[in-house]
């Protein structure tokens, strides 16, 4: 690969060195991973088996659920395996693959959230033109743009890291391979690369977050002229989306918007956008959304359960 390195294996220090804590973490993350799969698959099937798939908002939600599954699966299975392992090791090649895939699906998720915000903006601020603007062709093009953006972001992160020389030590103070912990191990000056990482990951997250917040500011300004019932419906939909945005972006901004340094807290913050957010997304979008509840009733017949909600 054109690199000068004698490191073929990395050691992941993980979340804790205490075995009892690791067992507790394993049980907790196993529950989280099962919940992620059950919740997101439930949403995907419910949307695809009803007419909700024809609505742009639920078309994007279906894509978000799929990206959630892919994103968390690049990290969580390895994390759970390491929690029960004596030595938490990962080969250099697998480390680079994990780095590429986490940024690929993480980037796609960020752009899908932006697409969902655009959909809500058009629906609320330009309702008469909504069906024309958000046609199925336009929705497909937005998803293609999200995938392309995620791929470009991931390739750039990969290229910034793959040519770094690693001469030792080989202990990564994290539970998965990410750019900043790897820069810390490189036996070369990584100042310029660190700035490029900020320009890539940090600015993408910051600009996207600002755009999302601005879109909801315009939405709030628009709905002031609506009836109380319409205001409640718009706020219910947008508050669900905004909750997911904050849950995902706040910890990501903490990690990627600063200079290339690492803190022990990074691992805890990373849990929010790699595991916690994908787990809560189905609950946030389902429990606050009448149409999703009705779709779940229609497909699964759990009427009593949903009425209790």
PDB file of C-alpha atoms in Angstrom:
ATOM      1  CA  UNK A   1       0.000   0.000   0.000  1.00  0.00           C
ATOM      2  CA  UNK A   2       2.995   2.262  -0.229  1.00  0.00           C
ATOM      3  CA  UNK A   3       3.434   2.648   3.553  1.00  0.00           C
ATOM      4  CA  UNK A   4       6.409   2.109   5.838  1.00  0.00           C
ATOM      5  CA  UNK A   5       5.192   0.093   8.808  1.00  0.00           C
ATOM      6  CA  UNK A   6       6.044  -2.977  10.832  1.00  0.00           C
ATOM      7  CA  UNK A   7       2.640  -3.120  12.511  1.00  0.00           C
ATOM      8  CA  UNK A   8       0.336  -5.883  11.278  1.00  0.00           C
ATOM      9  CA  UNK A   9      -1.968  -6.071  14.297  1.00  0.00           C
ATOM     10  CA  UNK A  10      -3.508  -3.449  16.564  1.00  0.00           C
ATOM     11  CA  UNK A  11      -4.642  -3.967  20.159  1.00  0.00           C
ATOM     12  CA  UNK A  12      -7.934  -2.267  21.049  1.00  0.00           C
ATOM     13  CA  UNK A  13      -7.990  -1.138  24.688  1.00  0.00           C
ATOM     14  CA  UNK A  14     -11.791  -1.088  24.609  1.00  0.00           C
ATOM     15  CA  UNK A  15     -14.127   0.536  27.120  1.00  0.00           C
ATOM     16  CA  UNK A  16     -12.690  -0.934  30.322  1.00  0.00           C
ATOM     17  CA  UNK A  17      -9.996  -3.237  31.656  1.00  0.00           C
ATOM     18  CA  UNK A  18     -12.261  -4.524  34.435  1.00  0.00           C
ATOM     19  CA  UNK A  19     -13.710  -7.947  33.575  1.00  0.00           C
ATOM     20  CA  UNK A  20     -16.860  -7.495  35.633  1.00  0.00           C
ATOM     21  CA  UNK A  21     -17.621  -4.196  33.928  1.00  0.00           C
ATOM     22  CA  UNK A  22     -16.947  -5.804  30.546  1.00  0.00           C
ATOM     23  CA  UNK A  23     -19.491  -8.562  31.235  1.00  0.00           C
ATOM     24  CA  UNK A  24     -22.103  -5.961  32.223  1.00  0.00           C
ATOM     25  CA  UNK A  25     -21.286  -3.972  29.091  1.00  0.00           C
ATOM     26  CA  UNK A  26     -21.605  -7.103  26.953  1.00  0.00           C
ATOM     27  CA  UNK A  27     -25.117  -7.814  28.283  1.00  0.00           C
ATOM     28  CA  UNK A  28     -26.127  -4.166  27.795  1.00  0.00           C
ATOM     29  CA  UNK A  29     -24.771  -3.907  24.232  1.00  0.00           C
ATOM     30  CA  UNK A  30     -26.252  -7.276  23.312  1.00  0.00           C
ATOM     31  CA  UNK A  31     -29.651  -5.919  24.369  1.00  0.00           C
ATOM     32  CA  UNK A  32     -28.963  -2.712  22.406  1.00  0.00           C
ATOM     33  CA  UNK A  33     -27.944  -4.602  19.256  1.00  0.00           C
ATOM     34  CA  UNK A  34     -31.014  -6.848  19.376  1.00  0.00           C
ATOM     35  CA  UNK A  35     -33.202  -3.772  19.928  1.00  0.00           C
ATOM     36  CA  UNK A  36     -31.542  -1.994  16.987  1.00  0.00           C
ATOM     37  CA  UNK A  37     -32.241  -4.893  14.645  1.00  0.00           C
ATOM     38  CA  UNK A  38     -35.787  -5.514  15.873  1.00  0.00           C
ATOM     39  CA  UNK A  39     -36.780  -1.842  15.848  1.00  0.00           C
ATOM     40  CA  UNK A  40     -35.292  -0.923  12.496  1.00  0.00           C
ATOM     41  CA  UNK A  41     -36.399  -4.107  10.713  1.00  0.00           C
ATOM     42  CA  UNK A  42     -39.891  -3.577  12.164  1.00  0.00           C
ATOM     43  CA  UNK A  43     -39.970  -0.055  10.712  1.00  0.00           C
ATOM     44  CA  UNK A  44     -38.617  -1.158   7.310  1.00  0.00           C
ATOM     45  CA  UNK A  45     -41.151  -3.983   6.925  1.00  0.00           C
ATOM     46  CA  UNK A  46     -44.042  -1.815   8.162  1.00  0.00           C
ATOM     47  CA  UNK A  47     -43.191   0.940   5.669  1.00  0.00           C
ATOM     48  CA  UNK A  48     -42.581  -1.388   2.723  1.00  0.00           C
ATOM     49  CA  UNK A  49     -45.754  -3.407   3.313  1.00  0.00           C
ATOM     50  CA  UNK A  50     -48.032  -0.359   3.457  1.00  0.00           C
ATOM     51  CA  UNK A  51     -48.641   2.726   1.344  1.00  0.00           C
ATOM     52  CA  UNK A  52     -46.279   4.726   3.550  1.00  0.00           C
ATOM     53  CA  UNK A  53     -43.435   3.796   1.186  1.00  0.00           C
ATOM     54  CA  UNK A  54     -45.048   6.123  -1.368  1.00  0.00           C
ATOM     55  CA  UNK A  55     -44.611   9.103   0.961  1.00  0.00           C
ATOM     56  CA  UNK A  56     -41.183  10.788   0.787  1.00  0.00           C
ATOM     57  CA  UNK A  57     -40.854  11.144   4.573  1.00  0.00           C
ATOM     58  CA  UNK A  58     -41.261   7.406   5.115  1.00  0.00           C
ATOM     59  CA  UNK A  59     -39.172   6.573   2.069  1.00  0.00           C
ATOM     60  CA  UNK A  60     -36.316   8.448   3.755  1.00  0.00           C
ATOM     61  CA  UNK A  61     -37.105   6.862   7.128  1.00  0.00           C
ATOM     62  CA  UNK A  62     -36.856   3.431   5.503  1.00  0.00           C
ATOM     63  CA  UNK A  63     -33.421   4.365   4.122  1.00  0.00           C
ATOM     64  CA  UNK A  64     -32.369   5.773   7.507  1.00  0.00           C
ATOM     65  CA  UNK A  65     -33.292   2.503   9.228  1.00  0.00           C
ATOM     66  CA  UNK A  66     -31.220   0.554   6.710  1.00  0.00           C
ATOM     67  CA  UNK A  67     -28.233   2.866   7.180  1.00  0.00           C
ATOM     68  CA  UNK A  68     -28.620   2.539  10.976  1.00  0.00           C
ATOM     69  CA  UNK A  69     -28.349  -1.247  10.703  1.00  0.00           C
ATOM     70  CA  UNK A  70     -25.308  -1.068   8.444  1.00  0.00           C
ATOM     71  CA  UNK A  71     -23.607   1.629  10.509  1.00  0.00           C
ATOM     72  CA  UNK A  72     -23.945   0.001  13.915  1.00  0.00           C
ATOM     73  CA  UNK A  73     -23.010  -3.414  12.462  1.00  0.00           C
ATOM     74  CA  UNK A  74     -19.564  -2.086  11.508  1.00  0.00           C
ATOM     75  CA  UNK A  75     -18.797  -1.542  15.208  1.00  0.00           C
ATOM     76  CA  UNK A  76     -21.111  -3.356  17.642  1.00  0.00           C
ATOM     77  CA  UNK A  77     -20.403  -7.052  16.826  1.00  0.00           C
ATOM     78  CA  UNK A  78     -16.646  -6.500  17.142  1.00  0.00           C
ATOM     79  CA  UNK A  79     -17.156  -4.548  20.370  1.00  0.00           C
ATOM     80  CA  UNK A  80     -19.236  -7.351  21.918  1.00  0.00           C
ATOM     81  CA  UNK A  81     -16.729 -10.002  20.841  1.00  0.00           C
ATOM     82  CA  UNK A  82     -13.857  -8.039  22.374  1.00  0.00           C
ATOM     83  CA  UNK A  83     -15.707  -7.579  25.665  1.00  0.00           C
ATOM     84  CA  UNK A  84     -15.485 -11.346  26.204  1.00  0.00           C
ATOM     85  CA  UNK A  85     -12.017 -11.816  24.694  1.00  0.00           C
ATOM     86  CA  UNK A  86      -8.748 -12.019  26.589  1.00  0.00           C
ATOM     87  CA  UNK A  87      -6.932  -9.955  23.945  1.00  0.00           C
ATOM     88  CA  UNK A  88      -8.761  -7.381  21.869  1.00  0.00           C
ATOM     89  CA  UNK A  89      -6.867  -7.501  18.600  1.00  0.00           C
ATOM     90  CA  UNK A  90      -7.648  -6.418  15.057  1.00  0.00           C
ATOM     91  CA  UNK A  91      -5.459  -6.868  11.990  1.00  0.00           C
ATOM     92  CA  UNK A  92      -4.198  -3.836  10.097  1.00  0.00           C
ATOM     93  CA  UNK A  93      -6.328  -4.691   7.045  1.00  0.00           C
ATOM     94  CA  UNK A  94      -9.491  -5.226   9.109  1.00  0.00           C
ATOM     95  CA  UNK A  95      -8.791  -1.979  10.942  1.00  0.00           C
ATOM     96  CA  UNK A  96      -8.663  -0.084   7.646  1.00  0.00           C
ATOM     97  CA  UNK A  97     -11.856  -1.838   6.473  1.00  0.00           C
ATOM     98  CA  UNK A  98     -13.624  -0.853   9.689  1.00  0.00           C
ATOM     99  CA  UNK A  99     -12.413   2.733   9.336  1.00  0.00           C
ATOM    100  CA  UNK A 100     -13.731   2.889   5.763  1.00  0.00           C
ATOM    101  CA  UNK A 101     -17.125   1.310   6.476  1.00  0.00           C
ATOM    102  CA  UNK A 102     -17.883   3.304   9.637  1.00  0.00           C
ATOM    103  CA  UNK A 103     -17.260   6.588   7.841  1.00  0.00           C
ATOM    104  CA  UNK A 104     -19.128   5.362   4.758  1.00  0.00           C
ATOM    105  CA  UNK A 105     -22.368   4.519   6.577  1.00  0.00           C
ATOM    106  CA  UNK A 106     -21.920   7.351   9.078  1.00  0.00           C
ATOM    107  CA  UNK A 107     -21.608   9.818   6.201  1.00  0.00           C
ATOM    108  CA  UNK A 108     -24.640   8.341   4.447  1.00  0.00           C
ATOM    109  CA  UNK A 109     -26.662   8.685   7.658  1.00  0.00           C
ATOM    110  CA  UNK A 110     -25.697  12.348   8.065  1.00  0.00           C
ATOM    111  CA  UNK A 111     -26.766  13.140   4.500  1.00  0.00           C
ATOM    112  CA  UNK A 112     -30.033  11.172   4.827  1.00  0.00           C
ATOM    113  CA  UNK A 113     -30.907  13.225   7.917  1.00  0.00           C
ATOM    114  CA  UNK A 114     -30.281  16.321   5.802  1.00  0.00           C
ATOM    115  CA  UNK A 115     -32.550  14.947   3.078  1.00  0.00           C
ATOM    116  CA  UNK A 116     -35.269  14.313   5.652  1.00  0.00           C
ATOM    117  CA  UNK A 117     -34.975  17.907   6.895  1.00  0.00           C
ATOM    118  CA  UNK A 118     -35.305  19.166   3.317  1.00  0.00           C
ATOM    119  CA  UNK A 119     -38.423  17.025   2.875  1.00  0.00           C
ATOM    120  CA  UNK A 120     -40.014  18.504   6.018  1.00  0.00           C
ATOM    121  CA  UNK A 121     -39.061  22.024   4.910  1.00  0.00           C
ATOM    122  CA  UNK A 122     -40.771  21.574   1.532  1.00  0.00           C
ATOM    123  CA  UNK A 123     -43.818  19.875   3.100  1.00  0.00           C
ATOM    124  CA  UNK A 124     -44.412  22.669   5.598  1.00  0.00           C
ATOM    125  CA  UNK A 125     -43.082  25.773   3.833  1.00  0.00           C
ATOM    126  CA  UNK A 126     -44.188  24.910   0.276  1.00  0.00           C
ATOM    127  CA  UNK A 127     -47.153  22.543   0.693  1.00  0.00           C
ATOM    128  CA  UNK A 128     -48.781  23.348  -2.659  1.00  0.00           C
ATOM    129  CA  UNK A 129     -45.649  22.317  -4.572  1.00  0.00           C
ATOM    130  CA  UNK A 130     -44.709  19.394  -2.305  1.00  0.00           C
ATOM    131  CA  UNK A 131     -45.812  16.520  -4.552  1.00  0.00           C
ATOM    132  CA  UNK A 132     -44.066  18.063  -7.555  1.00  0.00           C
ATOM    133  CA  UNK A 133     -40.817  18.899  -5.782  1.00  0.00           C
ATOM    134  CA  UNK A 134     -40.576  15.656  -3.788  1.00  0.00           C
ATOM    135  CA  UNK A 135     -41.353  13.242  -6.612  1.00  0.00           C
ATOM    136  CA  UNK A 136     -40.103   9.664  -6.390  1.00  0.00           C
ATOM    137  CA  UNK A 137     -37.424  10.490  -8.950  1.00  0.00           C
ATOM    138  CA  UNK A 138     -36.245  13.409  -6.793  1.00  0.00           C
ATOM    139  CA  UNK A 139     -36.223  11.199  -3.687  1.00  0.00           C
ATOM    140  CA  UNK A 140     -34.152   8.544  -5.476  1.00  0.00           C
ATOM    141  CA  UNK A 141     -31.711  11.207  -6.632  1.00  0.00           C
ATOM    142  CA  UNK A 142     -31.375  12.516  -3.058  1.00  0.00           C
ATOM    143  CA  UNK A 143     -30.578   9.021  -1.770  1.00  0.00           C
ATOM    144  CA  UNK A 144     -28.033   8.533  -4.552  1.00  0.00           C
ATOM    145  CA  UNK A 145     -26.451  11.856  -3.599  1.00  0.00           C
ATOM    146  CA  UNK A 146     -26.357  10.734   0.065  1.00  0.00           C
ATOM    147  CA  UNK A 147     -24.569   7.499  -0.872  1.00  0.00           C
ATOM    148  CA  UNK A 148     -22.140   9.338  -3.146  1.00  0.00           C
ATOM    149  CA  UNK A 149     -21.404  11.916  -0.445  1.00  0.00           C
ATOM    150  CA  UNK A 150     -20.818   9.187   2.138  1.00  0.00           C
ATOM    151  CA  UNK A 151     -18.505   7.318  -0.244  1.00  0.00           C
ATOM    152  CA  UNK A 152     -16.437  10.417  -1.078  1.00  0.00           C
ATOM    153  CA  UNK A 153     -16.140  11.273   2.620  1.00  0.00           C
ATOM    154  CA  UNK A 154     -15.108   7.710   3.510  1.00  0.00           C
ATOM    155  CA  UNK A 155     -12.544   7.432   0.710  1.00  0.00           C
ATOM    156  CA  UNK A 156     -10.915  10.696   1.771  1.00  0.00           C
ATOM    157  CA  UNK A 157     -10.686   9.541   5.405  1.00  0.00           C
ATOM    158  CA  UNK A 158      -9.296   6.208   4.274  1.00  0.00           C
ATOM    159  CA  UNK A 159      -6.644   7.801   2.057  1.00  0.00           C
ATOM    160  CA  UNK A 160      -5.564  10.137   4.858  1.00  0.00           C
ATOM    161  CA  UNK A 161      -4.917   7.137   7.100  1.00  0.00           C
ATOM    162  CA  UNK A 162      -3.885   4.188   4.953  1.00  0.00           C
ATOM    163  CA  UNK A 163      -0.468   5.600   4.015  1.00  0.00           C
ATOM    164  CA  UNK A 164       0.525   6.511   7.571  1.00  0.00           C
ATOM    165  CA  UNK A 165       3.600   4.673   8.915  1.00  0.00           C
ATOM    166  CA  UNK A 166       3.049   2.715  12.144  1.00  0.00           C
ATOM    167  CA  UNK A 167       6.262   1.693  13.879  1.00  0.00           C
ATOM    168  CA  UNK A 168       4.895   1.026  17.349  1.00  0.00           C
ATOM    169  CA  UNK A 169       3.268   1.062  19.874  1.00  0.00           C
ATOM    170  CA  UNK A 170       0.159  -0.629  18.501  1.00  0.00           C
ATOM    171  CA  UNK A 171      -2.423  -0.030  21.261  1.00  0.00           C
ATOM    172  CA  UNK A 172      -5.514   1.912  20.120  1.00  0.00           C
ATOM    173  CA  UNK A 173      -7.245   3.627  23.032  1.00  0.00           C
ATOM    174  CA  UNK A 174     -10.715   3.030  21.621  1.00  0.00           C
ATOM    175  CA  UNK A 175     -13.178   0.210  20.933  1.00  0.00           C
ATOM    176  CA  UNK A 176     -12.968   0.579  17.129  1.00  0.00           C
ATOM    177  CA  UNK A 177     -10.550   1.928  14.529  1.00  0.00           C
ATOM    178  CA  UNK A 178     -11.038   5.641  13.993  1.00  0.00           C
ATOM    179  CA  UNK A 179      -8.885   8.376  12.517  1.00  0.00           C
ATOM    180  CA  UNK A 180      -7.757  10.308  15.600  1.00  0.00           C
ATOM    181  CA  UNK A 181      -6.631   7.264  17.653  1.00  0.00           C
ATOM    182  CA  UNK A 182      -4.680   6.044  14.606  1.00  0.00           C
ATOM    183  CA  UNK A 183      -3.057   9.454  14.069  1.00  0.00           C
ATOM    184  CA  UNK A 184      -1.859   9.256  17.670  1.00  0.00           C
ATOM    185  CA  UNK A 185       0.014   6.005  16.867  1.00  0.00           C
ATOM    186  CA  UNK A 186       1.599   7.132  13.595  1.00  0.00           C
ATOM    187  CA  UNK A 187       5.384   7.572  13.695  1.00  0.00           C
ATOM    188  CA  UNK A 188       5.350  10.731  11.571  1.00  0.00           C
ATOM    189  CA  UNK A 189       4.172  14.324  11.792  1.00  0.00           C
ATOM    190  CA  UNK A 190       0.383  14.180  11.466  1.00  0.00           C
ATOM    191  CA  UNK A 191      -0.402  17.883  12.034  1.00  0.00           C
ATOM    192  CA  UNK A 192      -1.406  18.537   8.407  1.00  0.00           C
ATOM    193  CA  UNK A 193      -3.414  15.306   8.226  1.00  0.00           C
ATOM    194  CA  UNK A 194      -5.188  16.263  11.439  1.00  0.00           C
ATOM    195  CA  UNK A 195      -6.229  19.583   9.894  1.00  0.00           C
ATOM    196  CA  UNK A 196      -7.489  17.737   6.810  1.00  0.00           C
ATOM    197  CA  UNK A 197      -9.551  15.435   9.016  1.00  0.00           C
ATOM    198  CA  UNK A 198     -11.136  18.482  10.653  1.00  0.00           C
ATOM    199  CA  UNK A 199     -11.810  19.961   7.201  1.00  0.00           C
ATOM    200  CA  UNK A 200     -13.428  16.679   6.177  1.00  0.00           C
ATOM    201  CA  UNK A 201     -15.296  15.137   9.110  1.00  0.00           C
ATOM    202  CA  UNK A 202     -15.525  18.201  11.340  1.00  0.00           C
ATOM    203  CA  UNK A 203     -16.730  20.696   8.756  1.00  0.00           C
ATOM    204  CA  UNK A 204     -19.139  18.221   7.141  1.00  0.00           C
ATOM    205  CA  UNK A 205     -20.750  17.559  10.530  1.00  0.00           C
ATOM    206  CA  UNK A 206     -20.778  21.253  11.501  1.00  0.00           C
ATOM    207  CA  UNK A 207     -22.126  22.590   8.184  1.00  0.00           C
ATOM    208  CA  UNK A 208     -24.769  19.849   8.014  1.00  0.00           C
ATOM    209  CA  UNK A 209     -25.832  20.524  11.598  1.00  0.00           C
ATOM    210  CA  UNK A 210     -26.126  24.288  10.958  1.00  0.00           C
ATOM    211  CA  UNK A 211     -28.159  23.634   7.792  1.00  0.00           C
ATOM    212  CA  UNK A 212     -30.478  21.326   9.732  1.00  0.00           C
ATOM    213  CA  UNK A 213     -30.987  23.855  12.519  1.00  0.00           C
ATOM    214  CA  UNK A 214     -31.655  26.644  10.009  1.00  0.00           C
ATOM    215  CA  UNK A 215     -34.212  24.497   8.174  1.00  0.00           C
ATOM    216  CA  UNK A 216     -36.130  23.969  11.414  1.00  0.00           C
ATOM    217  CA  UNK A 217     -35.876  27.671  12.230  1.00  0.00           C
ATOM    218  CA  UNK A 218     -37.582  28.458   8.916  1.00  0.00           C
ATOM    219  CA  UNK A 219     -40.172  25.760   9.599  1.00  0.00           C
ATOM    220  CA  UNK A 220     -40.974  27.242  13.021  1.00  0.00           C
ATOM    221  CA  UNK A 221     -41.329  30.692  11.461  1.00  0.00           C
ATOM    222  CA  UNK A 222     -43.697  29.304   8.821  1.00  0.00           C
ATOM    223  CA  UNK A 223     -46.034  27.332  11.106  1.00  0.00           C
ATOM    224  CA  UNK A 224     -46.821  30.389  13.235  1.00  0.00           C
ATOM    225  CA  UNK A 225     -49.467  31.269  10.645  1.00  0.00           C
ATOM    226  CA  UNK A 226     -51.009  27.772  10.757  1.00  0.00           C
ATOM    227  CA  UNK A 227     -53.920  26.556  12.847  1.00  0.00           C
ATOM    228  CA  UNK A 228     -53.199  25.085  16.296  1.00  0.00           C
ATOM    229  CA  UNK A 229     -53.893  21.543  15.080  1.00  0.00           C
ATOM    230  CA  UNK A 230     -51.555  21.940  12.093  1.00  0.00           C
ATOM    231  CA  UNK A 231     -48.895  23.440  14.366  1.00  0.00           C
ATOM    232  CA  UNK A 232     -49.078  20.439  16.690  1.00  0.00           C
ATOM    233  CA  UNK A 233     -48.788  17.962  13.820  1.00  0.00           C
ATOM    234  CA  UNK A 234     -45.809  19.807  12.310  1.00  0.00           C
ATOM    235  CA  UNK A 235     -44.082  20.155  15.678  1.00  0.00           C
ATOM    236  CA  UNK A 236     -44.629  16.470  16.484  1.00  0.00           C
ATOM    237  CA  UNK A 237     -42.977  15.367  13.237  1.00  0.00           C
ATOM    238  CA  UNK A 238     -40.140  17.882  13.409  1.00  0.00           C
ATOM    239  CA  UNK A 239     -39.395  17.358  17.099  1.00  0.00           C
ATOM    240  CA  UNK A 240     -38.853  13.637  16.451  1.00  0.00           C
ATOM    241  CA  UNK A 241     -36.399  14.412  13.676  1.00  0.00           C
ATOM    242  CA  UNK A 242     -34.661  17.136  15.700  1.00  0.00           C
ATOM    243  CA  UNK A 243     -34.210  14.747  18.643  1.00  0.00           C
ATOM    244  CA  UNK A 244     -32.453  12.242  16.374  1.00  0.00           C
ATOM    245  CA  UNK A 245     -30.295  15.017  14.880  1.00  0.00           C
ATOM    246  CA  UNK A 246     -29.106  16.266  18.278  1.00  0.00           C
ATOM    247  CA  UNK A 247     -28.518  12.725  19.577  1.00  0.00           C
ATOM    248  CA  UNK A 248     -26.321  11.957  16.559  1.00  0.00           C
ATOM    249  CA  UNK A 249     -24.572  15.260  15.881  1.00  0.00           C
ATOM    250  CA  UNK A 250     -23.759  16.572  19.384  1.00  0.00           C
ATOM    251  CA  UNK A 251     -21.230  13.816  20.267  1.00  0.00           C
ATOM    252  CA  UNK A 252     -19.898  13.668  16.695  1.00  0.00           C
ATOM    253  CA  UNK A 253     -19.164  17.400  16.740  1.00  0.00           C
ATOM    254  CA  UNK A 254     -17.417  17.056  20.106  1.00  0.00           C
ATOM    255  CA  UNK A 255     -15.008  14.516  18.620  1.00  0.00           C
ATOM    256  CA  UNK A 256     -14.389  15.714  15.061  1.00  0.00           C
ATOM    257  CA  UNK A 257     -14.542  19.514  15.222  1.00  0.00           C
ATOM    258  CA  UNK A 258     -11.472  19.896  17.442  1.00  0.00           C
ATOM    259  CA  UNK A 259      -7.727  19.453  16.661  1.00  0.00           C
ATOM    260  CA  UNK A 260      -6.347  15.914  16.328  1.00  0.00           C
ATOM    261  CA  UNK A 261      -6.337  14.958  19.997  1.00  0.00           C
ATOM    262  CA  UNK A 262      -7.984  12.134  21.901  1.00  0.00           C
ATOM    263  CA  UNK A 263      -9.654  12.088  25.318  1.00  0.00           C
ATOM    264  CA  UNK A 264     -10.889   9.150  27.429  1.00  0.00           C
ATOM    265  CA  UNK A 265     -14.412  10.587  27.107  1.00  0.00           C
ATOM    266  CA  UNK A 266     -14.304  10.084  23.318  1.00  0.00           C
ATOM    267  CA  UNK A 267     -15.240   6.423  23.686  1.00  0.00           C
ATOM    268  CA  UNK A 268     -18.350   7.279  25.687  1.00  0.00           C
ATOM    269  CA  UNK A 269     -19.421   9.995  23.245  1.00  0.00           C
ATOM    270  CA  UNK A 270     -18.820   7.641  20.300  1.00  0.00           C
ATOM    271  CA  UNK A 271     -21.288   5.177  21.824  1.00  0.00           C
ATOM    272  CA  UNK A 272     -24.074   7.721  21.258  1.00  0.00           C
ATOM    273  CA  UNK A 273     -23.762   7.887  17.469  1.00  0.00           C
ATOM    274  CA  UNK A 274     -22.655   4.291  16.883  1.00  0.00           C
ATOM    275  CA  UNK A 275     -25.116   2.438  19.156  1.00  0.00           C
ATOM    276  CA  UNK A 276     -27.456   4.638  21.227  1.00  0.00           C
ATOM    277  CA  UNK A 277     -28.835   6.784  18.359  1.00  0.00           C
ATOM    278  CA  UNK A 278     -29.553   3.795  16.056  1.00  0.00           C
ATOM    279  CA  UNK A 279     -31.346   2.111  18.971  1.00  0.00           C
ATOM    280  CA  UNK A 280     -33.550   5.101  19.829  1.00  0.00           C
ATOM    281  CA  UNK A 281     -34.366   6.118  16.246  1.00  0.00           C
ATOM    282  CA  UNK A 282     -37.187   3.548  15.825  1.00  0.00           C
ATOM    283  CA  UNK A 283     -38.718   4.501  19.198  1.00  0.00           C
ATOM    284  CA  UNK A 284     -38.497   8.238  18.526  1.00  0.00           C
ATOM    285  CA  UNK A 285     -40.061   7.999  15.065  1.00  0.00           C
ATOM    286  CA  UNK A 286     -42.690   5.402  15.994  1.00  0.00           C
ATOM    287  CA  UNK A 287     -44.048   6.452  19.378  1.00  0.00           C
ATOM    288  CA  UNK A 288     -44.567  10.069  18.286  1.00  0.00           C
ATOM    289  CA  UNK A 289     -46.010   9.274  14.872  1.00  0.00           C
ATOM    290  CA  UNK A 290     -49.654   8.240  14.386  1.00  0.00           C
ATOM    291  CA  UNK A 291     -49.144   7.047  10.797  1.00  0.00           C
ATOM    292  CA  UNK A 292     -46.315   4.738  11.852  1.00  0.00           C
ATOM    293  CA  UNK A 293     -48.454   3.355  14.697  1.00  0.00           C
ATOM    294  CA  UNK A 294     -51.275   2.665  12.232  1.00  0.00           C
ATOM    295  CA  UNK A 295     -48.841   0.972   9.844  1.00  0.00           C
ATOM    296  CA  UNK A 296     -47.574  -1.241  12.668  1.00  0.00           C
ATOM    297  CA  UNK A 297     -51.163  -2.128  13.556  1.00  0.00           C
ATOM    298  CA  UNK A 298     -51.941  -3.010   9.948  1.00  0.00           C
ATOM    299  CA  UNK A 299     -48.862  -5.147   9.375  1.00  0.00           C
ATOM    300  CA  UNK A 300     -48.358  -6.763  12.759  1.00  0.00           C
ATOM    301  CA  UNK A 301     -51.795  -6.551  14.385  1.00  0.00           C
ATOM    302  CA  UNK A 302     -50.421  -5.487  17.770  1.00  0.00           C
ATOM    303  CA  UNK A 303     -53.379  -3.246  18.392  1.00  0.00           C
ATOM    304  CA  UNK A 304     -53.576  -3.577  22.142  1.00  0.00           C
ATOM    305  CA  UNK A 305     -49.849  -2.896  22.495  1.00  0.00           C
ATOM    306  CA  UNK A 306     -50.006   0.217  20.385  1.00  0.00           C
ATOM    307  CA  UNK A 307     -53.157   1.524  22.073  1.00  0.00           C
ATOM    308  CA  UNK A 308     -51.310   1.322  25.335  1.00  0.00           C
ATOM    309  CA  UNK A 309     -48.749   3.713  23.949  1.00  0.00           C
TER     310      UNK A 309
END
